[in-house]
Short mmCIF file of C-alpha atoms in Angstrom, two decimals:
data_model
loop_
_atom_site.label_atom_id
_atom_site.label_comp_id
_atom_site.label_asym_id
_atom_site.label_seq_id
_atom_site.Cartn_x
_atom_site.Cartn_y
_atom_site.Cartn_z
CA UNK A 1 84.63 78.57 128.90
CA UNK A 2 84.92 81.61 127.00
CA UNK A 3 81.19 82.19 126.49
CA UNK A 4 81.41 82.46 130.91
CA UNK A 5 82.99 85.49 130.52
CA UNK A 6 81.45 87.33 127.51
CA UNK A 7 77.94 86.59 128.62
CA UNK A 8 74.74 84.20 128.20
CA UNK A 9 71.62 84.51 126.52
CA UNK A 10 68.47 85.10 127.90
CA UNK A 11 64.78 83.00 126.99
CA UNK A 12 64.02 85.28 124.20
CA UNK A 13 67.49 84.32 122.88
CA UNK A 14 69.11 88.26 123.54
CA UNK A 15 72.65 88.30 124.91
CA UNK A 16 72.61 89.35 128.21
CA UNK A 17 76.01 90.89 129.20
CA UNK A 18 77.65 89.90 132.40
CA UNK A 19 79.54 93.40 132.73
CA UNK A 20 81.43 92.24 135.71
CA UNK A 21 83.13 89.32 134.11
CA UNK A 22 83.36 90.97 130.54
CA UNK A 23 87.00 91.18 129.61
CA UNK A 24 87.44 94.29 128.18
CA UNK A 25 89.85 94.25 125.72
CA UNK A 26 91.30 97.62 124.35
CA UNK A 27 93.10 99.07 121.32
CA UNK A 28 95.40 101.28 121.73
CA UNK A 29 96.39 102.98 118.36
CA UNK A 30 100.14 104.55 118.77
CA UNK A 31 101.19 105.55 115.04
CA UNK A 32 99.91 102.17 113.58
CA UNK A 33 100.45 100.22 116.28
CA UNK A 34 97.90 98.57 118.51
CA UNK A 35 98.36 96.99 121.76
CA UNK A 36 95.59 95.13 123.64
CA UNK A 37 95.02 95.42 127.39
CA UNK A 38 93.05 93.39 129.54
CA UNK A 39 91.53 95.62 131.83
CA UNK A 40 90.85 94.03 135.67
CA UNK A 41 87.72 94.57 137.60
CA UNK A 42 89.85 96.78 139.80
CA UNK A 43 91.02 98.98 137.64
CA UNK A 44 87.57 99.42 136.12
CA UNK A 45 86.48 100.27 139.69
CA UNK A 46 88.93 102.83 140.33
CA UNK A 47 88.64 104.77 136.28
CA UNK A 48 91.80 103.76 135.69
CA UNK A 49 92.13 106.08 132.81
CA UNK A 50 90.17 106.29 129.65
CA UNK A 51 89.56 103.33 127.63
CA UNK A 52 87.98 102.69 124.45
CA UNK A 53 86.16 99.38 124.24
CA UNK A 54 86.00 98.03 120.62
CA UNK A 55 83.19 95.45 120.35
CA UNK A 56 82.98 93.53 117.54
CA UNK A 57 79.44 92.90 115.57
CA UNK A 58 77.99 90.01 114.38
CA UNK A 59 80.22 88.57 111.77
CA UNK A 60 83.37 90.92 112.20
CA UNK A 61 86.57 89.16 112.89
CA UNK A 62 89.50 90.45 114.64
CA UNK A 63 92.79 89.14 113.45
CA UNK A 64 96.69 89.97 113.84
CA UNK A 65 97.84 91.86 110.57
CA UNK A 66 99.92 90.28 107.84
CA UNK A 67 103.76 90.19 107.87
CA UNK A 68 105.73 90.33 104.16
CA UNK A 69 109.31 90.05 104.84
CA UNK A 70 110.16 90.59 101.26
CA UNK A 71 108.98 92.73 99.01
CA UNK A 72 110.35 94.71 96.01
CA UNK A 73 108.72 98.17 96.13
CA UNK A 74 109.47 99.47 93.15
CA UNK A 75 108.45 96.43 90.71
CA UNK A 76 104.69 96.91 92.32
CA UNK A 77 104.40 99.10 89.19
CA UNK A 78 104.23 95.72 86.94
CA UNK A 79 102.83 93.42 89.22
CA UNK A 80 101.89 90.17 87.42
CA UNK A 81 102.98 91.52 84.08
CA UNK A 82 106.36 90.44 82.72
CA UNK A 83 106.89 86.32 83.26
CA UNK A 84 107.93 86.08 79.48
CA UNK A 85 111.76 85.77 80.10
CA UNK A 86 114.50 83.98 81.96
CA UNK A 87 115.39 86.16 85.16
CA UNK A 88 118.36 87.82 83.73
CA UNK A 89 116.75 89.19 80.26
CA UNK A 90 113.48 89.80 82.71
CA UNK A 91 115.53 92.33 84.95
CA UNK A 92 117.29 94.00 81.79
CA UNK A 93 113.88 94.46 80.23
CA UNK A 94 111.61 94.89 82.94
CA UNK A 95 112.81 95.49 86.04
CA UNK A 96 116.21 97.90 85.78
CA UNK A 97 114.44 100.25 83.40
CA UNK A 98 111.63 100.36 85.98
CA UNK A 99 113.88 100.99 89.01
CA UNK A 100 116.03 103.49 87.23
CA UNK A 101 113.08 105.66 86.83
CA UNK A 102 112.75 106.18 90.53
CA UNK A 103 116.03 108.72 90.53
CA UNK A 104 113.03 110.59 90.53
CA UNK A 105 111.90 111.75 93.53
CA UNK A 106 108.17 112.94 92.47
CA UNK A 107 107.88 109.25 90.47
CA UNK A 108 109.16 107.23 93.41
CA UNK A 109 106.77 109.47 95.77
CA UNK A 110 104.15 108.20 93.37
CA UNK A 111 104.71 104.54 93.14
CA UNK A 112 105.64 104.15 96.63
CA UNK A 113 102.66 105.95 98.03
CA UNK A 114 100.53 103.20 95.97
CA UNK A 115 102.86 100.44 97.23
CA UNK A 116 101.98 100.74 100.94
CA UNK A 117 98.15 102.02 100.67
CA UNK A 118 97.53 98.44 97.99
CA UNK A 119 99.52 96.46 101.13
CA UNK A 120 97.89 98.44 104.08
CA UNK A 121 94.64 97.83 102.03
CA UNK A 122 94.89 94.08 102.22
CA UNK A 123 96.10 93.50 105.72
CA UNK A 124 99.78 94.19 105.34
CA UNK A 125 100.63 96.01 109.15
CA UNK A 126 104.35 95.07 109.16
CA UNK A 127 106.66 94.60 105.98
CA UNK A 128 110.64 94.20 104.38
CA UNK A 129 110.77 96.38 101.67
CA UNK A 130 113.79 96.32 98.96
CA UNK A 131 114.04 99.80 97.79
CA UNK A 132 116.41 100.83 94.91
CA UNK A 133 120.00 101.76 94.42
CA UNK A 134 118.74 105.17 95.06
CA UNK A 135 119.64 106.92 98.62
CA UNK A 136 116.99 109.94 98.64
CA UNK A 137 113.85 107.12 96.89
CA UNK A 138 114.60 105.05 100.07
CA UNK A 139 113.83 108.08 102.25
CA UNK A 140 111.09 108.65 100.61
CA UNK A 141 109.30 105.22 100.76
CA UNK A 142 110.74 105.19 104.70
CA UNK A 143 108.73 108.09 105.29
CA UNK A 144 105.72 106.93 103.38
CA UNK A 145 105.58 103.58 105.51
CA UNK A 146 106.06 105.97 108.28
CA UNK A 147 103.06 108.42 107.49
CA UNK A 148 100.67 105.65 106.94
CA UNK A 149 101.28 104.22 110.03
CA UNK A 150 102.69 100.69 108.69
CA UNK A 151 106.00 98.90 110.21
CA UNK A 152 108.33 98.69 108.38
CA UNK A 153 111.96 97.73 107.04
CA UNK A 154 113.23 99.20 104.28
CA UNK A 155 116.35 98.48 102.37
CA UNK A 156 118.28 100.79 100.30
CA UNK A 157 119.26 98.13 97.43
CA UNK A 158 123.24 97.63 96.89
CA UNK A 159 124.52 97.06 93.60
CA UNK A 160 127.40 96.74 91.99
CA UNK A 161 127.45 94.43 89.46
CA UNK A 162 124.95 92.56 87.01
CA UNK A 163 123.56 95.68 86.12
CA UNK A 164 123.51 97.99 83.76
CA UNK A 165 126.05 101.00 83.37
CA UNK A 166 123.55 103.76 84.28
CA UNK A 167 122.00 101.37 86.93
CA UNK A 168 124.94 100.67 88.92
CA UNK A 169 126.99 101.84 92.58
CA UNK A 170 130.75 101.35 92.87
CA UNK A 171 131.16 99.26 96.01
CA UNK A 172 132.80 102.06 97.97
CA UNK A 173 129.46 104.44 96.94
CA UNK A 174 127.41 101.43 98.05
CA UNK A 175 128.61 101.09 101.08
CA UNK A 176 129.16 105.20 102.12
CA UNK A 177 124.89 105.30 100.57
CA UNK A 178 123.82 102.19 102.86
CA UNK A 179 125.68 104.07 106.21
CA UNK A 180 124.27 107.10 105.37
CA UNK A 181 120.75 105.28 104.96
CA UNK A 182 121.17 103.75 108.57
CA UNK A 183 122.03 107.06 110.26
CA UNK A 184 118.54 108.56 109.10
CA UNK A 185 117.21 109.56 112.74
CA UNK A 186 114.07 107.55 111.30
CA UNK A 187 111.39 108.70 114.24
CA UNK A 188 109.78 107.01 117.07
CA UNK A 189 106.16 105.40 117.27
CA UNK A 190 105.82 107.08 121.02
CA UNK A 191 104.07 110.18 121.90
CA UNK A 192 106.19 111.08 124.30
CA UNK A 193 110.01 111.90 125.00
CA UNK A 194 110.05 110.19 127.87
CA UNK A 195 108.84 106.62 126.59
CA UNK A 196 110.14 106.37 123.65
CA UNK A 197 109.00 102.87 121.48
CA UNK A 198 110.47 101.48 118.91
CA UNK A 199 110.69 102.37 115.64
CA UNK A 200 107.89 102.27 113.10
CA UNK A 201 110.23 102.30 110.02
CA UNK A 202 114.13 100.51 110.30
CA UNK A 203 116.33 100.21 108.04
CA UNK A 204 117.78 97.28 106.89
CA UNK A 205 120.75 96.53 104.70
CA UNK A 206 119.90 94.71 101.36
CA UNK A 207 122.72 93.30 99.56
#
């Protein structure tokens, strides 16, 4: 049983910790990442390296963080506003005039540095982002995700049709503004050269 190898109680009803057959389980924080690690009586013998143990107090919970694998950064701004039309008037109305305004670098700075803290906030480690039609706003909100330690995939939005004149890509700008998205040398989650990880942020084609 579990309670075997965390520990027993003694008469006065006090945990009494069996150190020896405690498994010691570690975080390991790499950029937002966290890996645990079981660490062996051997290896505790021998100071295998440092090694902070988290222990959890009474009534804390430890749980894997939430995955969204779509959401539409830029619309965060009018979050459970704006159900009063059919889709197509709704995205006229609402939600083109709202992405347009992110040509802006220092608005899109703004709304997508709210975007990730509101998700980090409530348990969001790893999400899909749709970005805009905008190449430089979908750096920005890459390198947001990125700074604030969240994984991430984010999508520089193609569009060429169904919307409006001054919120619109020709197909052949779409496509040369979606390559030059995916060459972004977006950077590593490792500390060092010689290990590198994965990436924290990837990009990810949206149609």
């Amino acid at each position: 049983a579990l309670s075997n190898h965390i520990g027993k109680r003694n008469g006065k009803g006090s945990r009494v910790e069996e150190e020896s057959e405690i498994l010691a389980w570690v975080q390991r924080f790499n950029v937002g990442t966290c890996t645990p690690v079981v660490q062996s009586e051997s290896e505790r013998a021998s100071g295998g390296g440092h090694m902070d143990v988290i222990r959890l107090a009474r009534g804390q919970v430890l749980v894997p963080g939430f995955i969204d694998t779509h959401i539409h950064a830029p619309q965060y701004s009018y979050t459970g506003t704006a159900t009063d039309k059919p889709l197509m008037e709704w995205l006229n109305h609402y939600t083109f005039p709202a992405e347009r305004r992110l040509a802006d670098e220092k608005i899109a700075a703004r709304v997508y540095s709210t975007v990730v803290e509101r998700t980090l906030r409530s348990g969001t480690t790893t999400a899909l982002y749709f970005a805009t039609i905008h190449l430089p706003a979908s750096k920005i909100l890459a390198d947001i995700a990125h700074q604030r330690g969240q994984r991430a995939f984010v999508g520089k939005v193609c569009m060429d049709r169904h919307s409006p004149a001054d919120y619109c890509e020709t197909t052949q700008e779409s496509l040369a503004a979606t390559e030059a998205f995916i060459q972004v040398p977006f950077p590593c989650i490792s500390s060092s050269a010689d290990s590198p990880q994965p990436h924290s942020v990837s990009p990810s084609p949206s149609p």
